[in-house]
Structure formats: structure tokens, C-alpha cells
Amino acid sequence: MQFLYRAPIGLVQLTPAGAIEIANPHSIQLLMPLSSDGNIENFFALFDGIAPQLRASSTAFEAPTGVICQAVRVAIPGVAGTAPRVLSIDVTKLDAARLMAVIGDATYEAEREQQEVARQLRHAARVDGLTHMPNRIALIEQVQTVIDREPVDVGYEFAVLFLNCDRFKEINDMFGHQVGDEILALMGGRIRADLRPGDRVGRAVDANQMAARINGDEFVVLLEDLCHPADVHLVAKRLLKTLAKPYRIGGRSLYSNVSIGVATRADVTGDADLLLQDASIAMSEAKHEGGARYAVFDASMRERAMRRGGIESDLRAGLARGQLFVVYQPVVGLQDGVVDVTAGVEALVRWQHPQRGVIAPIEFIAIAEQTGLISALGDFVLGDACRQFVAWRTALGERAPRLVAVNVSRAQLVTGEFAVSVAAILRATGMPPACLQLEITESLAAQDEAIQARLHDLRALGVTLALDDFGTGYSSLSSLHLLPVDTVKIDRSFVSLADTSAHHRVLIEATIRVARSLGMKTVAEGIETEAQAAVLRELGCDKGQGYLFSRPLPAGDLSCWLDRESLLVA
Ligand code: C2E
Ligand code: MG
Ligand code: MG
């Protein structure tokens, strides 16, 4: 019995009614705080206030010998400045007339359990559920740790790369959020795989590369202890390449590029949030330049970002207050030895901003797309163009342009409503459908059946379609036949080199040949010199557009231009 006496657990022998017969010293120590008057006589009475269920042990007396008939855990308040404790109590039937209570101090165990739960909660709060990558909270903590760490030696560098998917909203709108999520999960996997541990850009053995998903379609990569500050360019390029590869989902290939902004230690003001903000500003700069690229932060970007931010809030008001207007750039016929000045015009939107003057579409179209204002903007331009076309016809008769081209954003094509509003505008303005050409830009059109179906809907209205900016982005000669377009517009970046670069000349020639074999017309954009015009004419391009012939004009100036040009031609 001696060993029971000294055991580091409490042992109490009691009657079925709870009267304590034997108790070892450790049990007295554990039970004493429960006794109000220093008497420890009835075991169950001690626990009446906090674990009344213990009394049920006596009714479970039918149980076989040696079986635990009650197991409880109770928290007992600390007395006289001592910390509260947690007791574990197992009551066992000893024999026909006695019970044994085994009392353990479970405080430590309970604390450990609580810590584990807290750890799990903390982990869950720091992990992104979709990609299982660290989330924004975890990332900010890590970035702050890195910023606060003293440089190990001279040349110690780190960088954050802020990734944002280009046009992710379109993917969600077109294929649904589930597909969007699948792509994001695949992206997370690719980013992690791309930062292979065996391919560290850091010099230290424990150099860290962390990839986190911080929000919707935004990921951040943290590179620590870079061997060479310039290595960040390699990583950015590699990520761009890896993420641009097609994503196979549900039997089809989807594409989604990212734009990356890079910020390094040099920009650090000591605050992780600010560093991320700089990287995000560089990212929007990369996006603004067309996306699918990276940009390294510099201070001048901050001002441009603020300007863009202002534009977002002003645009809605501008649209409502009639600050947008449309200018028209003539498109001329190049063949038959004359410049045919009545071939057509392209409608180009402008914004008369009350403080900033006239703003070009490059500054606000992308913002209109992102904020959902593009439909209203597009309808406005289309309405103006159709009304103007009908007015020219009435006023100028034979001398009026024969076609008006209007740019359409991808974002407008995503929903099925566009064809409905085109039909309504045609009807309301009395516009002959065959004289309206809608210009779309490459990429998604060739990739996606839904977009293709929408283009066919438009064609069914009797309007024609042109593929704009051909030669940039995803456009390729081999997918030209997939698109229901009538006209291909060769991008200015090719045309501007037509007379000086043999390579570009060959590409233009091939484009014209393929387009013609598919029964499509060609238009060269951005012709600025006679030499360029001569080359395009020689290569058989049907029409041209550019400053050589005319800059975009206010609608009221077109008839003057036509008069002057007809005189020149004559
Ligand atoms: P785009 O459709 O390719 O239009 C041609 C752009 O090239 C116009 O710029 C035009 O002013 C410019 N350009 C024409 N000839 C020359 C030239 O000889 N030299 C140079 N350097 N540039 C020339 P703009 O008006 O700034 O429009 C830029 C882009 O914005 C357009 O490219 C089009 O994609 C978009 N955009 C314009 N209006 C609208 C619109 O109403 N809706 C939509 N969705 N996009 C529009
Ligand atoms: Mg265009
Ligand atoms: Mg263009």
C-alpha cells in the first residue's frame, strides 16, 4: 500500500454514497481547494457545484468490477492566488461495496490541447483554402520579418513579386466560378513547382522562397537572400512563361496570362504593406502596358497609379454627364491606283475630362472593362456612330463614307446581351446593318466556342466583323480560318516597319495572302509615310488608315476633309 500512498496521482476509496474511506496525500492536495471548510468527508459533495454528474457513479453500481463507471474532467478555480487547475477523475467499481476514484492533474494536458487547437486555428487563419498556400496574413508577417531582419552582409537582397491574372473576370463570367477556381488552384501548383528548392536563386542554404495567394486572382512570391538582385528578372520571366501555358480543364484548353509587379528592398520604408502596395502598383503598370509582362517598381509609377485611380471614379460620372464623344478616322481604299477616300471611317472614343482635358481611350477602356461600364460606353459609341453615319448619308449622298467601324471590347462579347443591343441600335437609328463593321481583337475569340457563337449572332444581324490589331497578342495566321470575320486589320507595329524591315514585310505579305485566300479584306493600320503606303499597296493590301491620310477627326470636320481630299485625288 506504500506505493499507493506516494503515487503522484490522487487515489480515493469511497462508499457508493461517496463517503471517503481512504485517501492518499496527493488526493488531499488536489481536493483541498474544493472544500470550503477544510473538511474532506464526502467525495461527491465536494463536486456538487462543478461536476454533479459524479453522483451518478453510485447508481452505476451494477457495473462489473474494474470497469470505469464515470470519467469526468473538471476545472477547479485557483485558491489564494494559485492558478486554476483541471482535474481528471475516473471512478471505478472496486468491489461490491466500494468505489475507487483516480484523480489526475490534467492542467498541463488541457493547456497543451488548447495550444494545439489554437495552433490549428492560427494555421487555418493563415492558409488559403483553395490552393493551400499561405494567405495574405501569413505573407505580410513573413515579409515584415524579412524587412525587420538585419542584413546578413552587403548585397543581401530580397524581392516581392505581385502576380495578378489578366482578365480573370472574363474567365469567371464565361466559364463559371468553378472553372475559375480550378485554374487558380492549378496556378498555385505551378507557382510552387516553379520555385523548386533545388533551383534556389538565393545563396544561403536556408534561403527562402515563399508563394502565397493573397486574394481572388492575386499571388505573391517572396524571394529572400537573392544571390544577385538581377535574378528577380529571371524568376519573373520564368513565372510568366509557366503560367501562360494552357490549363486543361474539362477537356478544353484555357489560357490565362498574369501581370507581375516587382518591388525590392530598395523601396522599403519599413512597412510590409507598403512594399506590397508598391509591387501591386508595378503590377498595374505591367497590366496597363498590355499585360502578360512584368514591371519593376519605381517611384514615378505611384503618381500614375493615383491618376488611374481617379479616372475610375470620374468615368461613371463622365459617362452620365455626356463628357464622352466620338471622333472618326478615315479609312481609305489603296488599290486601283487611287486613294478612295469614301471607303469608310473608324469611330474612336474620347473623353473630355473637366480638369484633365481630352483623355485617350488607352487610359480608360481597360478601366471601363473592369468596372462594368464598358457596355454603357460601347452602346454610346455605337449609337453615335450609327446616327452619324445616317446623317452623313443624308447630307453627302454619294460622297459619304460607305462603312463605319466600331471597336468592341472582349468584355462586351462575354454576355449574350450585346447582339440584342446592337439590333436595337440599328433599328433605332435606321442604320443599314451591312454598313456597320464591328472590330474585335483576336485572342479569346479563336479560343472559345461561346464567343464564336456570339460572333455568329452578330453576323446574323447583317453586320460585318473585323479582326483588329492583327499580329499582336495571341493572333496567329493558322487560327484565322476559325473566325467568322470579313476583314483583318494589320497592327500598326507591323505597318510602321513595312518599308524598313524585310522580316515585317514578309509577315505582312503572308497575312494578306492568307486573308485573301479565306475571302477576307485587309486594312493596314497606322500608315504614317508614303513609303509605308507604297509597300502596302504593292503587297496588295486593300485599305489603309493612318496619320498620312488623316488623324481622327470630329464628326463635323469630315466633310471638309472629304472635299479637300477629293480635290487632291482629282
Ligand atoms: P484601334 O482600334 O487599333 O484604333 C487605332 C488607333 O491607332 C487609334 O488610337 C488611332 O488614333 C491610332 N492611329 C491611327 N493612325 C495612326 C498613325 O498613323 N500613327 C499612330 N501613332 N497612331 C495612329 P486611339 O483612338 O487612341 O485608340 C486606341 C485604341 O482604343 C483603339 O485601337 C481601340 O482598341 C480602343 N478604342 C478606341 N475607341 C474605342 C471604343 O469606342 N470602344 C472600345 N472598346 N475600344 C476603343
Ligand atoms: Mg480598331
Ligand atoms: Mg487596331
XYZ file of C-alpha atoms and ligand atoms in Angstrom, residues 329 346-350 360-362 365 374 377 381 407-409 412 439 468-469 492 525-528 545-547 552, ligand 1:
75
model
C -10.652 58.420 -88.604
C -13.436 54.162 -87.717
C -15.213 55.519 -84.640
C -12.788 56.217 -81.770
C -13.971 57.333 -78.373
C -12.568 60.321 -76.445
C -7.323 58.918 -74.939
C -9.098 55.536 -74.778
C -5.934 53.691 -73.737
C -11.095 51.459 -71.808
C -17.981 49.111 -70.902
C -19.735 53.147 -73.074
C -20.205 54.900 -79.189
C -14.474 48.862 -81.688
C -15.936 46.195 -79.433
C -14.297 45.085 -76.213
C -18.876 43.234 -74.235
C -13.910 45.388 -84.697
C -8.345 44.367 -85.049
C -4.652 44.675 -84.144
C 0.484 49.426 -86.590
C -3.399 50.458 -89.503
C -1.170 53.420 -88.663
C 0.283 54.311 -92.073
C 2.369 57.421 -91.466
C -5.686 54.069 -92.209
C -3.217 56.395 -90.555
C -1.915 59.913 -89.998
C -9.140 61.021 -86.213
P -7.528 50.724 -82.630
O -8.917 50.244 -82.806
O -6.450 49.880 -83.194
O -7.508 52.169 -83.235
C -6.439 52.711 -83.910
C -5.639 53.585 -83.008
O -4.465 53.964 -83.665
C -6.351 54.882 -82.630
O -5.900 55.250 -81.344
C -5.798 55.841 -83.652
O -5.881 57.180 -83.240
C -4.390 55.388 -83.737
N -3.776 55.718 -85.015
C -4.364 55.759 -86.214
N -3.488 56.086 -87.178
C -2.289 56.251 -86.576
C -0.985 56.589 -87.044
O -0.748 56.813 -88.216
N 0.002 56.669 -86.129
C -0.221 56.422 -84.822
N 0.797 56.510 -83.974
N -1.449 56.086 -84.337
C -2.474 56.013 -85.210
P -6.884 55.678 -80.231
O -8.012 56.465 -80.768
O -6.074 56.241 -79.128
O -7.491 54.296 -79.783
C -6.702 53.328 -79.194
C -7.453 52.054 -79.028
O -8.508 52.203 -78.093
C -8.129 51.593 -80.291
O -7.200 50.924 -81.090
C -9.183 50.681 -79.749
O -8.658 49.428 -79.482
C -9.547 51.346 -78.453
N -10.790 52.093 -78.624
C -10.992 53.316 -79.168
N -12.302 53.632 -79.160
C -12.954 52.586 -78.597
C -14.330 52.291 -78.317
O -15.243 53.063 -78.603
N -14.587 51.091 -77.719
C -13.619 50.209 -77.426
N -13.952 49.048 -76.858
N -12.327 50.430 -77.689
C -11.994 51.615 -78.265
